[in-house]
Amino acid sequence: MIRQPNRALCILLLLIAATLTAAPVTGADIGLFGDVTFVDSDAPDASSTFVLGVLDVYVTQEINDRMTGFVELVFAADDGGEFEAEVERLWIRYEVANAFQIAAGRFHTPIGYWNRTYHHGSLIQDTAARPFFLDFEDDHGVLPTHVIGLMASGDAWAGVGTFHYELTVGNGQSLDSSGGLDPAPADRPELDPTNLGDLNNDKSVASRLSLRNDRGWQIGAFGLTQAIAESGALDRGSLVATGETLADQTLLGFDVRYEGKRYGLLSEYFRIDHDGPAGGHDATAFYIQAWFDPAEKWRLVYRFASLDSDERDPYFRLLGLPAQDHHVMTLGYRMDEVSVVRLEVDRLAGSPTLADATTIRAQWAFLIP
Amino acid sequence: MTSVRARPPFGCKLPATILALAVLLAPPLYGDVAVVTAEATPIDALDEAQAKALWLGTIERVEGVKLAVADRSDAEIRTEFYSRVLDKTRGQVKAIRAKRAFQHGIAPPPELPSDESVLTWIRARPHRLGYVDAESVEGPVKVLLIIQVPERSEPP
């Protein structure tokens, strides 16, 4: 069932699409990503199930020589099983020069390669699931994957390759701690990108600088700083008053990517520092993913992803994600440019609080361009 | 009672087959295809691999120069360009560009209706590339690549 407010969003999207497609020369590009996944796991309380992934509609349009608009709207089932629509990305960008473009709206935060490249449609990534610590906020992710504000970006040729930079200034994220430090899974709060307005005057600042050459290599370095604001209230048991800082968060990291004709590599490393009323804590997260094409249309992928966090850190306790490792092996068959089927085995291990578990995913992901 | 219609020979309808053959064997309505740009664009030549990468969006720069490409809305020259340079069908190109738009927020190239509109578009700003019938190239533009379109044989 789609709730009333979401109908309004649908109508808005259709109106935007109709308006954009009316352009005489530069037709709007509209596409729909979707996936259906069968999941089976030996984790406690898990049952085998078919899962409708997100239904992801995007529209992009070059409004004139210098201005581009983009909308990404995702329909996904919420925790109660009802479909909800959410604007995941919405921005308008003006190109002053190749080296300087300015955009306003809601973006995927420039923290690493994955978050800026793969977005919500799983077709374009090589695995059925994202690295677990890069899950989106509404999937109980622990990193600020969305930001609302301004983005400056640009690129420049540097002889050895193309430099690209992205810099965002936007609302800081918030968390509701009123459910206590170790809430039950059903009561876990989500990081909130604060769509409706920042809860304090501290803005989030993030940036990424990358260099890509013609031989398939790309390296990047990135950082983010923000104050995570309390969105709960003291009279409901929150740790601090509404709008006050739960934790100052600093992310630093780098990413490396190589894409050859038949094999490739992608890796990202994050250092996550928190400083709040409960003291300072740090964590590290990384993944290494390698792929190989044994035959045309086939791709074999292995990924090791790891989160090493301080179990006393209130941030990770609130979000309910303890330290853990994942070994992921995926075999994908690209049926054509618009659909892929995958079989994925995901082994969770190395957690002090979670039992080892194996999850199997069989996914059919597609694009209707 | 159900009527049974006689099947045409070889399981196909003869007029449709003749029409398809006529379309396939007819000479093209244009000659070779030229990839063109404004005179002020600081590159002098492209090879087919570079053209393919530019139109599929896998590269944006040649010799360090950032380039924007235009596509064509008229199916005949577009189909020829796609099959000879991109080695893709219209559907495949659309899907590749959709993924690029989704990943990087880059809108697909504008689709221009005629050789004249392409020439006007590239002359308006340097660093723009388009493709036109080679015989229609005129004025202050630079030809970066000629794609030979062999004359099709006449039907027997």
Coordinates of C-alpha atoms in Angstrom, one line a residue:
Chain A
M1 CA 0.0 0.0 0.0
I2 CA 1.3 3.5 -0.8
R3 CA 0.5 6.1 1.8
Q4 CA -1.2 9.4 0.8
P5 CA 1.9 11.6 1.0
N6 CA 3.7 9.3 -1.4
R7 CA 0.9 9.7 -4.0
A8 CA 1.8 13.3 -4.0
L9 CA 5.4 12.5 -4.6
C10 CA 4.4 10.2 -7.5
I11 CA 2.4 12.9 -9.0
L12 CA 5.3 15.4 -8.6
L13 CA 7.7 13.0 -10.2
L14 CA 5.3 12.3 -13.1
L15 CA 4.9 16.1 -13.6
I16 CA 8.6 16.6 -13.6
A17 CA 9.0 13.8 -16.1
A18 CA 6.3 15.1 -18.3
T19 CA 7.8 18.6 -18.2
L20 CA 11.3 17.4 -18.9
T21 CA 10.3 15.1 -21.8
A22 CA 8.7 18.1 -23.5
A23 CA 12.1 19.6 -24.1
P24 CA 12.6 19.7 -27.9
V25 CA 16.3 18.8 -28.2
T26 CA 17.7 17.3 -25.0
G27 CA 15.1 14.7 -24.0
A28 CA 15.1 13.8 -20.3
D29 CA 16.6 10.5 -19.4
I30 CA 14.2 8.4 -17.3
G31 CA 15.0 5.0 -16.0
L32 CA 13.8 2.4 -13.5
F33 CA 16.0 0.1 -11.5
G34 CA 14.6 -2.9 -9.6
D35 CA 15.6 -6.2 -8.2
V36 CA 14.0 -9.3 -6.7
T37 CA 16.2 -11.3 -4.3
F38 CA 15.7 -14.7 -2.6
V39 CA 17.4 -14.7 0.8
D40 CA 18.2 -17.7 3.0
S41 CA 20.2 -17.5 6.2
D42 CA 21.1 -19.7 9.1
A43 CA 21.2 -16.7 11.4
P44 CA 18.9 -16.9 14.5
D45 CA 15.3 -15.9 13.7
A46 CA 15.9 -15.8 10.0
S47 CA 13.7 -17.4 7.5
S48 CA 14.1 -18.0 3.8
T49 CA 12.2 -15.4 1.8
F50 CA 11.8 -13.6 -1.5
V51 CA 12.5 -9.9 -1.1
L52 CA 11.4 -7.1 -3.4
G53 CA 14.3 -4.8 -3.5
V54 CA 14.0 -1.1 -4.1
L55 CA 12.1 0.2 -7.1
D56 CA 14.3 3.1 -8.1
V57 CA 13.1 5.7 -10.6
Y58 CA 15.4 8.5 -11.7
V59 CA 15.0 11.4 -14.1
T60 CA 17.9 13.5 -15.4
Q61 CA 17.8 16.4 -17.8
E62 CA 20.3 18.9 -19.3
I63 CA 18.1 21.9 -18.9
N64 CA 20.5 24.1 -20.9
D65 CA 24.2 24.2 -21.8
R66 CA 25.2 24.7 -18.2
M67 CA 22.4 23.4 -16.0
T68 CA 21.4 19.9 -15.2
G69 CA 18.6 18.5 -12.9
F70 CA 18.4 15.1 -11.3
V71 CA 15.8 13.3 -9.3
E72 CA 16.0 9.8 -7.8
L73 CA 12.9 8.5 -6.1
V74 CA 13.0 5.1 -4.4
F75 CA 10.0 3.0 -3.4
A76 CA 10.9 0.4 -0.8
A77 CA 9.1 -1.6 1.9
D78 CA 9.6 -0.2 5.4
D79 CA 10.0 -2.2 8.6
G80 CA 6.2 -2.5 8.7
G81 CA 6.0 -4.0 5.2
E82 CA 4.4 -1.1 3.6
F83 CA 5.8 0.6 0.6
E84 CA 7.1 4.1 1.1
A85 CA 8.5 6.6 -1.4
E86 CA 11.6 8.6 -0.6
V87 CA 13.5 11.2 -2.5
E88 CA 17.0 9.8 -2.3
R89 CA 18.8 12.3 -4.6
L90 CA 17.4 15.6 -5.8
W91 CA 19.7 18.3 -7.1
I92 CA 20.2 21.0 -9.6
R93 CA 23.7 21.8 -10.9
Y94 CA 25.2 24.8 -12.6
E95 CA 28.5 24.4 -14.5
V96 CA 30.6 27.5 -14.3
A97 CA 33.5 25.7 -15.9
N98 CA 34.8 22.1 -16.0
A99 CA 36.8 22.9 -12.9
F100 CA 33.9 24.3 -11.0
Q101 CA 30.3 23.2 -10.8
I102 CA 27.9 24.1 -8.0
A103 CA 24.8 22.1 -7.1
A104 CA 22.1 22.3 -4.4
G105 CA 20.0 19.5 -3.1
R106 CA 20.3 16.0 -1.6
F107 CA 23.3 14.0 -2.6
H108 CA 25.2 10.9 -1.7
T109 CA 28.0 12.1 0.6
P110 CA 31.5 12.1 -1.0
I111 CA 32.9 9.5 1.3
G112 CA 34.6 7.0 -0.9
Y113 CA 34.1 5.5 -4.3
W114 CA 31.2 3.2 -3.5
N115 CA 28.9 5.7 -2.0
R116 CA 29.4 8.1 -4.9
T117 CA 29.0 5.5 -7.7
Y118 CA 26.6 2.7 -6.9
H119 CA 23.6 4.4 -5.3
H120 CA 20.4 2.5 -4.8
G121 CA 20.0 0.4 -8.0
S122 CA 21.9 -2.9 -7.4
L123 CA 22.3 -3.7 -11.1
I124 CA 25.3 -1.4 -11.5
Q125 CA 27.3 -2.9 -8.7
D126 CA 29.0 -6.3 -8.8
T127 CA 27.4 -7.8 -5.7
A128 CA 23.8 -8.2 -4.5
A129 CA 24.5 -6.3 -1.3
R130 CA 26.6 -3.3 -0.4
P131 CA 29.5 -3.7 2.0
F132 CA 27.6 -4.0 5.3
F133 CA 29.0 -0.8 6.9
L134 CA 28.0 1.2 3.8
D135 CA 24.3 0.4 4.1
F136 CA 22.1 3.4 3.7
E137 CA 20.8 5.1 6.8
D138 CA 17.3 3.6 6.5
D139 CA 18.8 0.1 6.3
H140 CA 20.5 0.9 9.7
G141 CA 23.7 1.9 8.1
V142 CA 26.4 3.5 10.3
L143 CA 27.9 6.1 7.9
P144 CA 26.3 9.3 6.8
T145 CA 25.6 8.3 3.2
H146 CA 23.3 11.2 2.4
V147 CA 23.7 15.0 2.8
I148 CA 21.4 17.9 2.1
G149 CA 23.1 21.1 1.2
L150 CA 25.5 22.4 -1.4
M151 CA 28.1 20.5 -3.5
A152 CA 31.0 22.0 -5.4
S153 CA 32.7 19.7 -7.8
G154 CA 35.0 19.8 -10.9
D155 CA 37.8 18.2 -12.7
A156 CA 41.0 19.1 -14.3
W157 CA 43.6 17.4 -16.5
A158 CA 46.9 16.9 -14.7
G159 CA 49.1 15.2 -17.3
V160 CA 49.0 11.8 -15.7
G161 CA 45.2 11.7 -15.4
T162 CA 42.1 13.6 -14.4
F163 CA 41.8 15.1 -11.0
H164 CA 38.3 15.3 -9.6
Y165 CA 37.1 16.9 -6.4
E166 CA 33.8 17.1 -4.6
L167 CA 33.1 19.3 -1.6
T168 CA 29.8 19.3 0.3
V169 CA 28.5 21.6 3.1
G170 CA 25.2 20.5 4.5
N171 CA 23.0 19.5 7.4
G172 CA 24.6 17.4 10.1
Q173 CA 22.9 14.1 10.9
S174 CA 20.9 13.3 14.0
L175 CA 20.2 10.3 16.2
D176 CA 17.4 9.6 18.7
S177 CA 19.0 8.1 21.9
S178 CA 15.8 8.1 23.9
G179 CA 15.4 4.3 23.5
G180 CA 18.6 3.8 25.6
L181 CA 22.1 2.8 24.6
D182 CA 21.4 -0.8 23.7
P183 CA 18.0 -0.8 22.2
A184 CA 16.2 -3.9 21.1
P185 CA 16.6 -4.6 17.3
A186 CA 13.1 -3.4 16.6
D187 CA 13.7 -0.1 18.5
R188 CA 17.1 0.8 17.0
P189 CA 17.2 4.4 15.8
E190 CA 18.4 5.3 12.3
L191 CA 20.8 8.0 11.4
D192 CA 18.7 10.9 10.1
P193 CA 20.1 13.1 7.3
T194 CA 17.7 15.8 8.6
N195 CA 15.7 16.4 5.5
L196 CA 13.4 18.7 7.3
G197 CA 16.1 20.9 8.8
D198 CA 19.3 20.8 10.8
L199 CA 18.9 20.6 14.6
N200 CA 21.8 22.9 15.3
N201 CA 24.1 25.4 13.6
D202 CA 27.0 22.9 13.1
K203 CA 27.2 22.0 9.4
S204 CA 28.6 18.8 8.0
V205 CA 31.6 19.3 5.7
A206 CA 32.8 16.4 3.5
S207 CA 35.2 16.3 0.6
R208 CA 36.8 13.7 -1.7
L209 CA 39.7 14.2 -4.1
S210 CA 40.5 11.5 -6.7
L211 CA 42.8 10.9 -9.6
R212 CA 42.0 8.6 -12.5
N213 CA 44.3 7.7 -15.3
D214 CA 43.7 6.1 -18.7
R215 CA 45.1 2.7 -17.6
G216 CA 42.2 1.9 -15.4
W217 CA 43.5 3.1 -12.0
Q218 CA 41.7 5.5 -9.7
I219 CA 42.8 6.6 -6.2
G220 CA 40.9 8.9 -3.9
A221 CA 41.1 10.4 -0.4
F222 CA 38.2 11.7 1.5
G223 CA 37.2 13.2 4.8
L224 CA 34.1 14.3 6.7
T225 CA 33.4 16.2 9.9
Q226 CA 30.0 16.8 11.5
A227 CA 28.3 17.0 14.9
I228 CA 25.7 14.3 15.3
A229 CA 22.7 16.0 16.9
E230 CA 20.3 14.5 19.4
S231 CA 16.8 14.3 18.0
G232 CA 15.3 12.8 21.1
A233 CA 14.1 14.7 24.2
L234 CA 15.5 14.6 27.7
D235 CA 12.0 13.9 29.2
R236 CA 11.9 10.7 27.0
G237 CA 15.3 9.6 28.2
S238 CA 17.6 10.9 25.6
L239 CA 21.3 11.2 26.5
V240 CA 21.4 14.9 25.9
A241 CA 18.9 17.6 25.1
T242 CA 17.3 18.0 21.7
G243 CA 19.8 19.6 19.2
E244 CA 22.8 19.2 21.5
T245 CA 25.8 17.2 20.2
L246 CA 25.7 13.5 20.8
A247 CA 29.1 13.0 19.2
D248 CA 31.5 15.0 17.0
Q249 CA 32.3 12.6 14.1
T250 CA 35.4 12.7 11.9
L251 CA 35.8 10.3 9.0
L252 CA 39.1 10.0 7.1
G253 CA 39.7 7.4 4.4
F254 CA 41.0 6.5 1.0
D255 CA 39.9 4.3 -1.9
V256 CA 41.7 2.5 -4.7
R257 CA 40.2 1.1 -7.8
Y258 CA 41.6 -0.8 -10.8
E259 CA 39.6 -1.9 -13.8
G260 CA 41.2 -4.2 -16.3
K261 CA 39.8 -6.1 -19.2
R262 CA 39.1 -9.3 -17.3
Y263 CA 39.9 -8.5 -13.7
G264 CA 39.7 -5.6 -11.3
L265 CA 40.0 -4.4 -7.7
L266 CA 38.2 -2.0 -5.4
S267 CA 39.1 -1.2 -1.9
E268 CA 38.1 1.5 0.7
Y269 CA 39.4 2.3 4.2
F270 CA 37.6 4.4 6.8
R271 CA 38.8 5.7 10.1
I272 CA 35.9 6.9 12.2
D273 CA 36.5 9.0 15.3
H274 CA 33.8 10.0 17.8
D275 CA 34.1 12.5 20.6
G276 CA 31.2 13.1 22.9
P277 CA 30.0 13.3 26.4
A278 CA 31.0 9.7 26.9
G279 CA 34.6 10.4 25.8
G280 CA 36.5 9.6 22.6
H281 CA 36.2 6.4 20.6
D282 CA 37.6 5.3 17.3
A283 CA 36.8 2.6 14.8
T284 CA 38.1 1.4 11.4
A285 CA 36.2 -0.1 8.5
F286 CA 37.4 -1.4 5.2
Y287 CA 36.7 -3.7 2.4
I288 CA 38.8 -5.3 -0.4
Q289 CA 36.8 -6.5 -3.4
A290 CA 38.3 -8.3 -6.4
W291 CA 36.6 -9.5 -9.5
F292 CA 37.5 -11.8 -12.4
D293 CA 35.6 -12.5 -15.6
P294 CA 36.1 -16.3 -16.3
A295 CA 34.1 -16.0 -19.5
E296 CA 32.1 -13.4 -21.4
K297 CA 29.1 -12.2 -19.4
W298 CA 30.3 -14.0 -16.2
R299 CA 31.8 -12.3 -13.3
L300 CA 33.2 -13.8 -10.1
V301 CA 33.6 -11.5 -7.1
Y302 CA 35.2 -11.9 -3.7
R303 CA 34.9 -9.3 -1.0
F304 CA 36.2 -9.1 2.5
A305 CA 34.6 -6.4 4.6
S306 CA 35.4 -5.6 8.2
L307 CA 34.3 -3.2 11.0
D308 CA 36.4 -2.9 14.1
S309 CA 34.7 -0.7 16.6
D310 CA 34.9 0.1 20.3
E311 CA 32.0 -1.7 21.9
R312 CA 31.7 1.1 24.4
D313 CA 31.1 3.7 21.7
P314 CA 27.5 5.0 22.2
Y315 CA 27.2 5.7 18.5
F316 CA 27.6 2.1 17.4
R317 CA 25.7 0.8 20.5
L318 CA 22.7 3.1 19.5
L319 CA 22.9 1.9 15.9
G320 CA 23.3 -1.7 16.9
L321 CA 26.2 -2.6 14.6
P322 CA 28.9 -4.4 16.5
A323 CA 32.4 -5.3 15.1
Q324 CA 32.2 -8.0 12.5
D325 CA 33.8 -9.4 9.3
H326 CA 32.1 -10.6 6.1
H327 CA 33.4 -12.8 3.4
V328 CA 31.3 -12.4 0.3
M329 CA 31.5 -14.5 -2.9
T330 CA 29.3 -13.6 -5.8
L331 CA 28.9 -15.2 -9.2
G332 CA 27.0 -13.0 -11.7
Y333 CA 25.7 -13.6 -15.2
R334 CA 25.0 -10.5 -17.2
M335 CA 22.1 -11.4 -19.5
D336 CA 22.4 -8.2 -21.4
E337 CA 23.0 -4.5 -20.6
V338 CA 19.8 -4.3 -18.6
S339 CA 19.7 -7.4 -16.4
V340 CA 21.9 -9.6 -14.3
V341 CA 21.4 -12.6 -12.2
R342 CA 23.6 -13.3 -9.2
L343 CA 24.2 -16.0 -6.6
E344 CA 25.9 -14.7 -3.5
V345 CA 27.2 -16.3 -0.3
D346 CA 27.9 -14.0 2.6
R347 CA 29.6 -15.4 5.7
L348 CA 29.5 -13.3 8.9
A349 CA 32.2 -14.1 11.4
G350 CA 34.5 -12.5 14.0
S351 CA 31.8 -10.7 16.0
P352 CA 32.0 -10.6 19.8
T353 CA 28.2 -10.4 20.1
L354 CA 26.8 -11.9 16.9
A355 CA 26.8 -15.6 16.1
D356 CA 28.6 -16.7 12.9
A357 CA 26.1 -17.0 10.1
T358 CA 25.9 -17.7 6.4
T359 CA 23.4 -15.9 4.1
I360 CA 22.7 -16.9 0.6
R361 CA 21.2 -14.4 -1.9
A362 CA 19.9 -15.2 -5.4
Q363 CA 19.1 -11.9 -7.1
W364 CA 17.8 -10.8 -10.5
A365 CA 18.5 -7.1 -10.9
F366 CA 17.3 -5.1 -13.9
L367 CA 17.0 -1.7 -15.5
I368 CA 14.1 -0.5 -17.6
P369 CA 15.8 2.4 -19.5
Chain B
M1 CA -15.7 -24.5 -36.6
T2 CA -12.2 -23.0 -36.6
S3 CA -10.9 -21.9 -40.0
V4 CA -7.3 -22.8 -40.8
R5 CA -5.3 -20.3 -42.8
A6 CA -2.6 -21.6 -45.1
R7 CA 0.9 -20.8 -43.8
P8 CA 3.1 -19.0 -46.3
P9 CA 6.2 -20.8 -47.5
F10 CA 9.2 -20.9 -45.1
G11 CA 6.9 -19.8 -42.3
C12 CA 7.1 -16.1 -43.2
K13 CA 4.9 -13.6 -45.0
L14 CA 6.3 -12.9 -48.5
P15 CA 5.6 -9.2 -48.8
A16 CA 7.2 -8.5 -45.4
T17 CA 10.3 -10.5 -46.4
I18 CA 10.6 -8.6 -49.7
L19 CA 10.2 -5.3 -47.9
A20 CA 12.9 -6.2 -45.3
L21 CA 15.3 -7.3 -48.1
A22 CA 14.6 -4.0 -50.0
V23 CA 15.4 -2.0 -46.9
L24 CA 18.6 -4.0 -46.2
L25 CA 19.9 -3.9 -49.7
A26 CA 19.0 -0.4 -50.6
P27 CA 21.9 2.0 -50.9
P28 CA 22.2 4.5 -47.9
L29 CA 20.6 7.9 -48.3
Y30 CA 24.0 9.5 -47.4
G31 CA 27.7 8.9 -48.0
D32 CA 30.5 8.5 -45.4
V33 CA 29.9 9.7 -41.9
A34 CA 32.2 12.5 -40.6
V35 CA 32.9 13.3 -36.9
V36 CA 33.2 17.0 -36.7
T37 CA 34.0 19.8 -34.2
A38 CA 34.5 23.5 -34.1
E39 CA 37.8 24.9 -35.5
A40 CA 38.7 26.2 -32.0
T41 CA 38.6 22.7 -30.4
P42 CA 42.3 21.9 -29.7
I43 CA 42.3 18.4 -31.2
D44 CA 42.9 17.5 -34.8
A45 CA 42.0 13.8 -35.1
L46 CA 40.2 11.0 -33.4
D47 CA 40.4 7.2 -33.9
E48 CA 37.4 5.0 -33.9
A49 CA 38.2 3.6 -30.4
Q50 CA 38.3 7.2 -29.0
A51 CA 35.0 8.0 -30.8
K52 CA 33.4 4.8 -29.4
A53 CA 34.6 5.6 -25.9
L54 CA 33.4 9.3 -26.1
W55 CA 29.9 8.4 -27.4
L56 CA 29.5 5.6 -24.8
G57 CA 30.7 7.9 -22.1
T58 CA 33.6 5.7 -20.9
I59 CA 36.0 8.7 -21.5
E60 CA 35.3 12.4 -21.4
R61 CA 38.7 13.7 -22.5
V62 CA 41.0 13.3 -25.4
E63 CA 44.6 14.6 -25.1
G64 CA 43.4 16.2 -21.8
V65 CA 40.6 18.1 -23.6
K66 CA 37.1 17.6 -22.1
L67 CA 34.6 17.0 -24.9
A68 CA 30.8 17.0 -25.2
V69 CA 29.1 14.9 -27.9
A70 CA 25.8 15.1 -29.6
D71 CA 23.6 12.3 -30.9
R72 CA 21.1 12.2 -33.8
S73 CA 17.4 11.8 -33.7
D74 CA 17.2 10.6 -37.3
A75 CA 17.4 6.9 -37.2
E76 CA 19.3 6.2 -40.5
I77 CA 22.6 7.9 -39.8
R78 CA 22.4 7.1 -36.1
T79 CA 22.0 3.4 -36.8
E80 CA 24.9 3.5 -39.2
F81 CA 27.1 5.3 -36.6
Y82 CA 26.1 2.9 -33.8
S83 CA 26.8 -0.2 -35.8
R84 CA 30.0 0.9 -37.4
V85 CA 31.6 2.9 -34.5
L86 CA 29.9 1.9 -31.3
D87 CA 29.2 -1.7 -32.2
K88 CA 26.0 -1.5 -30.3
T89 CA 22.2 -1.4 -30.9
R90 CA 20.1 1.6 -30.0
G91 CA 18.8 -0.3 -26.9
Q92 CA 22.3 -1.2 -25.7
V93 CA 23.4 2.4 -26.0
K94 CA 20.3 3.7 -24.2
A95 CA 21.0 1.2 -21.3
I96 CA 24.7 2.2 -21.1
R97 CA 23.8 5.9 -21.0
A98 CA 21.0 5.2 -18.4
K99 CA 23.5 3.6 -16.1
R100 CA 25.9 6.5 -16.6
A101 CA 23.2 9.1 -15.9
F102 CA 22.2 7.2 -12.8
Q103 CA 25.8 6.8 -11.5
H104 CA 27.2 10.2 -12.3
G105 CA 24.2 12.4 -12.9
I106 CA 25.4 13.0 -16.5
A107 CA 22.5 13.7 -18.8
P108 CA 22.5 11.8 -22.1
P109 CA 23.8 13.7 -25.2
P110 CA 21.3 16.0 -27.0
E111 CA 19.7 14.4 -30.0
L112 CA 19.8 16.7 -33.0
P113 CA 17.6 16.3 -36.0
S114 CA 19.8 17.1 -39.0
D115 CA 23.3 17.7 -40.3
E116 CA 22.6 21.4 -40.2
S117 CA 21.6 21.4 -36.6
V118 CA 24.7 19.5 -35.6
L119 CA 26.9 21.9 -37.5
T120 CA 25.2 24.9 -35.8
W121 CA 25.5 23.2 -32.4
I122 CA 29.3 22.5 -32.7
R123 CA 30.1 26.0 -34.1
A124 CA 28.3 27.6 -31.1
R125 CA 30.9 26.4 -28.5
P126 CA 34.4 24.7 -28.8
H127 CA 34.9 21.2 -27.4
R128 CA 31.7 19.9 -28.9
L129 CA 31.6 16.8 -31.2
G130 CA 28.9 15.6 -33.6
Y131 CA 28.6 13.3 -36.6
V132 CA 27.1 14.2 -40.0
D133 CA 27.0 13.1 -43.6
A134 CA 30.5 13.8 -44.8
E135 CA 29.1 15.5 -47.9
S136 CA 27.2 18.1 -45.8
V137 CA 30.3 19.4 -44.0
E138 CA 30.8 23.1 -44.7
G139 CA 31.9 26.3 -43.1
P140 CA 34.4 26.7 -40.2
V141 CA 34.4 23.1 -38.8
K142 CA 37.1 20.5 -38.4
V143 CA 36.7 16.9 -39.5
L144 CA 38.3 14.6 -36.9
L145 CA 37.3 11.2 -38.3
I146 CA 35.7 9.8 -41.5
I147 CA 33.8 6.6 -41.1
Q148 CA 33.6 4.8 -44.5
V149 CA 30.2 3.6 -45.4
P150 CA 30.6 1.1 -48.2
E151 CA 28.1 1.2 -51.0
R152 CA 25.7 -1.6 -50.7
S153 CA 25.4 -4.0 -53.6
E154 CA 22.3 -3.7 -55.8
P155 CA 19.8 -6.5 -55.4
P156 CA 20.2 -9.2 -58.1

